[in-house]
Amino acid sequence: MPIEKTLSIIKPDATKRNLTGLINAKFEKSGLKIIAQKRLQLTRSMAEKFYEVHKDRPFYNDLIDFMISGPVVVQVLQGENAVKLNRIIMGATNPEEAEEGTIRNEFAESIEANSVHGSDSLENANAEITFFFANIELI
Ligand code: CMP
């Protein structure tokens, strides 16, 4: 199976509740390596640019307000089939639909405050990693 990299964000609802370590443990238990990680306060313009693909969606403005409401932890996860595997570990976007044992099932508060973001394709993963990290930061 191919070794891939994917971009993960631990969102403000999770950093506020001190869940970074518990979430990271789930990635590591499932075989994903955290090969880069930093805690950031996103600016409005960074969040708007990152989520530009959703700019015409009704939830866009609320999503941006939420993503800048506190610190986030951005990270690069590496492993076999990392993009798909991370989406399984996260669970469905809506926590009410997320399977037991997934991050969103255990920790998410709502579809907006859903604790984590993960790239949805290898192509988007590469673009999202480049958005936050230089190559020399991926160890
Ligand atoms: P994320 O994977 O970060 O990508 C876009 C985010 O928009 C998504 O997770 C959700 O947290 C948020 N969002 C808020 N409302 C909705 C909605 N109705 N449908 C999909 N995503 C939503």
PDB file of N, CA and C in Angstrom, residues 44-98:
ATOM      1  N   ARG A  44      -8.223  35.610  10.179  1.00  0.00           N
ATOM      2  CA  ARG A  44      -9.420  35.463   9.344  1.00  0.00           C
ATOM      3  C   ARG A  44      -9.028  35.196   7.888  1.00  0.00           C
ATOM      4  N   SER A  45      -8.026  35.901   7.384  1.00  0.00           N
ATOM      5  CA  SER A  45      -7.683  35.726   5.968  1.00  0.00           C
ATOM      6  C   SER A  45      -7.085  34.338   5.709  1.00  0.00           C
ATOM      7  N   MET A  46      -6.321  33.809   6.650  1.00  0.00           N
ATOM      8  CA  MET A  46      -5.808  32.429   6.477  1.00  0.00           C
ATOM      9  C   MET A  46      -6.964  31.435   6.431  1.00  0.00           C
ATOM     10  N   ALA A  47      -7.903  31.570   7.372  1.00  0.00           N
ATOM     11  CA  ALA A  47      -9.030  30.624   7.426  1.00  0.00           C
ATOM     12  C   ALA A  47      -9.883  30.743   6.157  1.00  0.00           C
ATOM     13  N   GLU A  48     -10.106  31.969   5.710  1.00  0.00           N
ATOM     14  CA  GLU A  48     -10.910  32.170   4.483  1.00  0.00           C
ATOM     15  C   GLU A  48     -10.233  31.520   3.287  1.00  0.00           C
ATOM     16  N   LYS A  49      -8.917  31.656   3.215  1.00  0.00           N
ATOM     17  CA  LYS A  49      -8.185  31.081   2.084  1.00  0.00           C
ATOM     18  C   LYS A  49      -8.196  29.549   2.175  1.00  0.00           C
ATOM     19  N   PHE A  50      -7.974  29.027   3.364  1.00  0.00           N
ATOM     20  CA  PHE A  50      -7.925  27.566   3.522  1.00  0.00           C
ATOM     21  C   PHE A  50      -9.253  26.933   3.117  1.00  0.00           C
ATOM     22  N   TYR A  51     -10.360  27.565   3.516  1.00  0.00           N
ATOM     23  CA  TYR A  51     -11.692  26.990   3.254  1.00  0.00           C
ATOM     24  C   TYR A  51     -12.380  27.632   2.040  1.00  0.00           C
ATOM     25  N   GLU A  52     -11.577  28.214   1.137  1.00  0.00           N
ATOM     26  CA  GLU A  52     -12.135  28.915  -0.031  1.00  0.00           C
ATOM     27  C   GLU A  52     -13.115  28.043  -0.830  1.00  0.00           C
ATOM     28  N   VAL A  53     -12.825  26.753  -0.909  1.00  0.00           N
ATOM     29  CA  VAL A  53     -13.669  25.829  -1.668  1.00  0.00           C
ATOM     30  C   VAL A  53     -15.117  25.838  -1.145  1.00  0.00           C
ATOM     31  N   HIS A  54     -15.304  26.229   0.123  1.00  0.00           N
ATOM     32  CA  HIS A  54     -16.656  26.242   0.713  1.00  0.00           C
ATOM     33  C   HIS A  54     -17.287  27.639   0.704  1.00  0.00           C
ATOM     34  N   LYS A  55     -16.681  28.604  -0.015  1.00  0.00           N
ATOM     35  CA  LYS A  55     -17.121  30.007   0.182  1.00  0.00           C
ATOM     36  C   LYS A  55     -18.568  30.290  -0.215  1.00  0.00           C
ATOM     37  N   ASP A  56     -19.149  29.455  -1.054  1.00  0.00           N
ATOM     38  CA  ASP A  56     -20.551  29.679  -1.422  1.00  0.00           C
ATOM     39  C   ASP A  56     -21.528  28.865  -0.571  1.00  0.00           C
ATOM     40  N   ARG A  57     -21.009  28.112   0.381  1.00  0.00           N
ATOM     41  CA  ARG A  57     -21.884  27.284   1.225  1.00  0.00           C
ATOM     42  C   ARG A  57     -22.487  28.153   2.336  1.00  0.00           C
ATOM     43  N   PRO A  58     -23.719  27.835   2.763  1.00  0.00           N
ATOM     44  CA  PRO A  58     -24.386  28.676   3.778  1.00  0.00           C
ATOM     45  C   PRO A  58     -23.643  28.720   5.110  1.00  0.00           C
ATOM     46  N   PHE A  59     -22.837  27.676   5.397  1.00  0.00           N
ATOM     47  CA  PHE A  59     -22.156  27.625   6.698  1.00  0.00           C
ATOM     48  C   PHE A  59     -20.791  28.304   6.692  1.00  0.00           C
ATOM     49  N   TYR A  60     -20.386  28.882   5.548  1.00  0.00           N
ATOM     50  CA  TYR A  60     -19.011  29.390   5.405  1.00  0.00           C
ATOM     51  C   TYR A  60     -18.633  30.437   6.461  1.00  0.00           C
ATOM     52  N   ASN A  61     -19.466  31.462   6.631  1.00  0.00           N
ATOM     53  CA  ASN A  61     -19.090  32.548   7.567  1.00  0.00           C
ATOM     54  C   ASN A  61     -18.971  32.038   9.001  1.00  0.00           C
ATOM     55  N   ASP A  62     -19.922  31.191   9.393  1.00  0.00           N
ATOM     56  CA  ASP A  62     -19.863  30.617  10.748  1.00  0.00           C
ATOM     57  C   ASP A  62     -18.625  29.733  10.908  1.00  0.00           C
ATOM     58  N   LEU A  63     -18.298  28.992   9.848  1.00  0.00           N
ATOM     59  CA  LEU A  63     -17.114  28.118   9.889  1.00  0.00           C
ATOM     60  C   LEU A  63     -15.840  28.948  10.109  1.00  0.00           C
ATOM     61  N   ILE A  64     -15.745  30.068   9.393  1.00  0.00           N
ATOM     62  CA  ILE A  64     -14.549  30.928   9.546  1.00  0.00           C
ATOM     63  C   ILE A  64     -14.498  31.498  10.969  1.00  0.00           C
ATOM     64  N   ASP A  65     -15.635  32.000  11.460  1.00  0.00           N
ATOM     65  CA  ASP A  65     -15.665  32.539  12.838  1.00  0.00           C
ATOM     66  C   ASP A  65     -15.212  31.473  13.834  1.00  0.00           C
ATOM     67  N   PHE A  66     -15.706  30.261  13.633  1.00  0.00           N
ATOM     68  CA  PHE A  66     -15.342  29.177  14.552  1.00  0.00           C
ATOM     69  C   PHE A  66     -13.858  28.848  14.476  1.00  0.00           C
ATOM     70  N   MET A  67     -13.320  28.777  13.259  1.00  0.00           N
ATOM     71  CA  MET A  67     -11.917  28.346  13.106  1.00  0.00           C
ATOM     72  C   MET A  67     -10.923  29.368  13.651  1.00  0.00           C
ATOM     73  N   ILE A  68     -11.378  30.626  13.840  1.00  0.00           N
ATOM     74  CA  ILE A  68     -10.466  31.634  14.422  1.00  0.00           C
ATOM     75  C   ILE A  68     -10.836  31.929  15.889  1.00  0.00           C
ATOM     76  N   SER A  69     -11.730  31.114  16.457  1.00  0.00           N
ATOM     77  CA  SER A  69     -12.206  31.380  17.828  1.00  0.00           C
ATOM     78  C   SER A  69     -11.210  30.922  18.895  1.00  0.00           C
ATOM     79  N   GLY A  70     -10.140  30.262  18.490  1.00  0.00           N
ATOM     80  CA  GLY A  70      -9.123  29.790  19.433  1.00  0.00           C
ATOM     81  C   GLY A  70      -8.015  29.119  18.658  1.00  0.00           C
ATOM     82  N   PRO A  71      -6.987  28.646  19.353  1.00  0.00           N
ATOM     83  CA  PRO A  71      -5.865  28.018  18.661  1.00  0.00           C
ATOM     84  C   PRO A  71      -6.258  26.715  17.960  1.00  0.00           C
ATOM     85  N   VAL A  72      -5.516  26.408  16.903  1.00  0.00           N
ATOM     86  CA  VAL A  72      -5.639  25.107  16.236  1.00  0.00           C
ATOM     87  C   VAL A  72      -4.259  24.447  16.273  1.00  0.00           C
ATOM     88  N   VAL A  73      -4.230  23.134  16.080  1.00  0.00           N
ATOM     89  CA  VAL A  73      -2.964  22.421  15.893  1.00  0.00           C
ATOM     90  C   VAL A  73      -3.001  21.848  14.483  1.00  0.00           C
ATOM     91  N   VAL A  74      -2.083  22.325  13.637  1.00  0.00           N
ATOM     92  CA  VAL A  74      -2.013  21.785  12.270  1.00  0.00           C
ATOM     93  C   VAL A  74      -0.902  20.746  12.253  1.00  0.00           C
ATOM     94  N   GLN A  75      -1.145  19.666  11.533  1.00  0.00           N
ATOM     95  CA  GLN A  75      -0.177  18.562  11.577  1.00  0.00           C
ATOM     96  C   GLN A  75      -0.190  17.783  10.265  1.00  0.00           C
ATOM     97  N   VAL A  76       0.934  17.140   9.995  1.00  0.00           N
ATOM     98  CA  VAL A  76       1.029  16.256   8.838  1.00  0.00           C
ATOM     99  C   VAL A  76       1.133  14.830   9.367  1.00  0.00           C
ATOM    100  N   LEU A  77       0.224  13.987   8.892  1.00  0.00           N
ATOM    101  CA  LEU A  77       0.199  12.572   9.280  1.00  0.00           C
ATOM    102  C   LEU A  77       0.705  11.744   8.111  1.00  0.00           C
ATOM    103  N   GLN A  78       1.556  10.780   8.405  1.00  0.00           N
ATOM    104  CA  GLN A  78       2.113   9.943   7.341  1.00  0.00           C
ATOM    105  C   GLN A  78       1.886   8.466   7.642  1.00  0.00           C
ATOM    106  N   GLY A  79       1.574   7.718   6.606  1.00  0.00           N
ATOM    107  CA  GLY A  79       1.410   6.273   6.776  1.00  0.00           C
ATOM    108  C   GLY A  79       0.795   5.660   5.536  1.00  0.00           C
ATOM    109  N   GLU A  80       0.559   4.352   5.605  1.00  0.00           N
ATOM    110  CA  GLU A  80      -0.066   3.663   4.480  1.00  0.00           C
ATOM    111  C   GLU A  80      -1.490   4.167   4.309  1.00  0.00           C
ATOM    112  N   ASN A  81      -1.828   4.552   3.091  1.00  0.00           N
ATOM    113  CA  ASN A  81      -3.176   5.064   2.796  1.00  0.00           C
ATOM    114  C   ASN A  81      -3.614   6.151   3.781  1.00  0.00           C
ATOM    115  N   ALA A  82      -2.705   7.059   4.099  1.00  0.00           N
ATOM    116  CA  ALA A  82      -2.947   8.024   5.188  1.00  0.00           C
ATOM    117  C   ALA A  82      -4.213   8.868   4.969  1.00  0.00           C
ATOM    118  N   VAL A  83      -4.496   9.242   3.725  1.00  0.00           N
ATOM    119  CA  VAL A  83      -5.651  10.121   3.482  1.00  0.00           C
ATOM    120  C   VAL A  83      -6.941   9.405   3.901  1.00  0.00           C
ATOM    121  N   LYS A  84      -7.109   8.193   3.395  1.00  0.00           N
ATOM    122  CA  LYS A  84      -8.326   7.428   3.685  1.00  0.00           C
ATOM    123  C   LYS A  84      -8.355   6.973   5.147  1.00  0.00           C
ATOM    124  N   LEU A  85      -7.209   6.502   5.630  1.00  0.00           N
ATOM    125  CA  LEU A  85      -7.149   6.011   7.011  1.00  0.00           C
ATOM    126  C   LEU A  85      -7.516   7.127   7.992  1.00  0.00           C
ATOM    127  N   ASN A  86      -6.992   8.332   7.751  1.00  0.00           N
ATOM    128  CA  ASN A  86      -7.317   9.437   8.665  1.00  0.00           C
ATOM    129  C   ASN A  86      -8.807   9.739   8.655  1.00  0.00           C
ATOM    130  N   ARG A  87      -9.442   9.635   7.495  1.00  0.00           N
ATOM    131  CA  ARG A  87     -10.878   9.916   7.423  1.00  0.00           C
ATOM    132  C   ARG A  87     -11.683   8.850   8.175  1.00  0.00           C
ATOM    133  N   ILE A  88     -11.162   7.629   8.194  1.00  0.00           N
ATOM    134  CA  ILE A  88     -11.823   6.579   8.985  1.00  0.00           C
ATOM    135  C   ILE A  88     -11.653   6.878  10.482  1.00  0.00           C
ATOM    136  N   ILE A  89     -10.437   7.268  10.872  1.00  0.00           N
ATOM    137  CA  ILE A  89     -10.168   7.546  12.297  1.00  0.00           C
ATOM    138  C   ILE A  89     -11.012   8.736  12.778  1.00  0.00           C
ATOM    139  N   MET A  90     -11.191   9.745  11.892  1.00  0.00           N
ATOM    140  CA  MET A  90     -11.976  10.942  12.263  1.00  0.00           C
ATOM    141  C   MET A  90     -13.456  10.615  12.405  1.00  0.00           C
ATOM    142  N   GLY A  91     -13.992   9.798  11.503  1.00  0.00           N
ATOM    143  CA  GLY A  91     -15.435   9.551  11.463  1.00  0.00           C
ATOM    144  C   GLY A  91     -16.143  10.603  10.616  1.00  0.00           C
ATOM    145  N   ALA A  92     -17.450  10.416  10.459  1.00  0.00           N
ATOM    146  CA  ALA A  92     -18.239  11.293   9.582  1.00  0.00           C
ATOM    147  C   ALA A  92     -18.209  12.739  10.069  1.00  0.00           C
ATOM    148  N   THR A  93     -18.346  13.675   9.103  1.00  0.00           N
ATOM    149  CA  THR A  93     -18.343  15.117   9.411  1.00  0.00           C
ATOM    150  C   THR A  93     -19.349  15.446  10.506  1.00  0.00           C
ATOM    151  N   ASN A  94     -20.550  14.880  10.368  1.00  0.00           N
ATOM    152  CA  ASN A  94     -21.590  15.088  11.379  1.00  0.00           C
ATOM    153  C   ASN A  94     -21.401  14.055  12.496  1.00  0.00           C
ATOM    154  N   PRO A  95     -21.076  14.498  13.715  1.00  0.00           N
ATOM    155  CA  PRO A  95     -20.772  13.535  14.781  1.00  0.00           C
ATOM    156  C   PRO A  95     -21.919  12.567  15.069  1.00  0.00           C
ATOM    157  N   GLU A  96     -23.148  12.984  14.739  1.00  0.00           N
ATOM    158  CA  GLU A  96     -24.277  12.068  14.963  1.00  0.00           C
ATOM    159  C   GLU A  96     -24.197  10.847  14.048  1.00  0.00           C
ATOM    160  N   GLU A  97     -23.450  10.994  12.948  1.00  0.00           N
ATOM    161  CA  GLU A  97     -23.303   9.886  11.997  1.00  0.00           C
ATOM    162  C   GLU A  97     -21.955   9.178  12.135  1.00  0.00           C
ATOM    163  N   ALA A  98     -21.123   9.657  13.055  1.00  0.00           N
ATOM    164  CA  ALA A  98     -19.761   9.104  13.179  1.00  0.00           C
ATOM    165  C   ALA A  98     -19.782   7.794  13.964  1.00  0.00           C
TER     166      ALA A  98
END
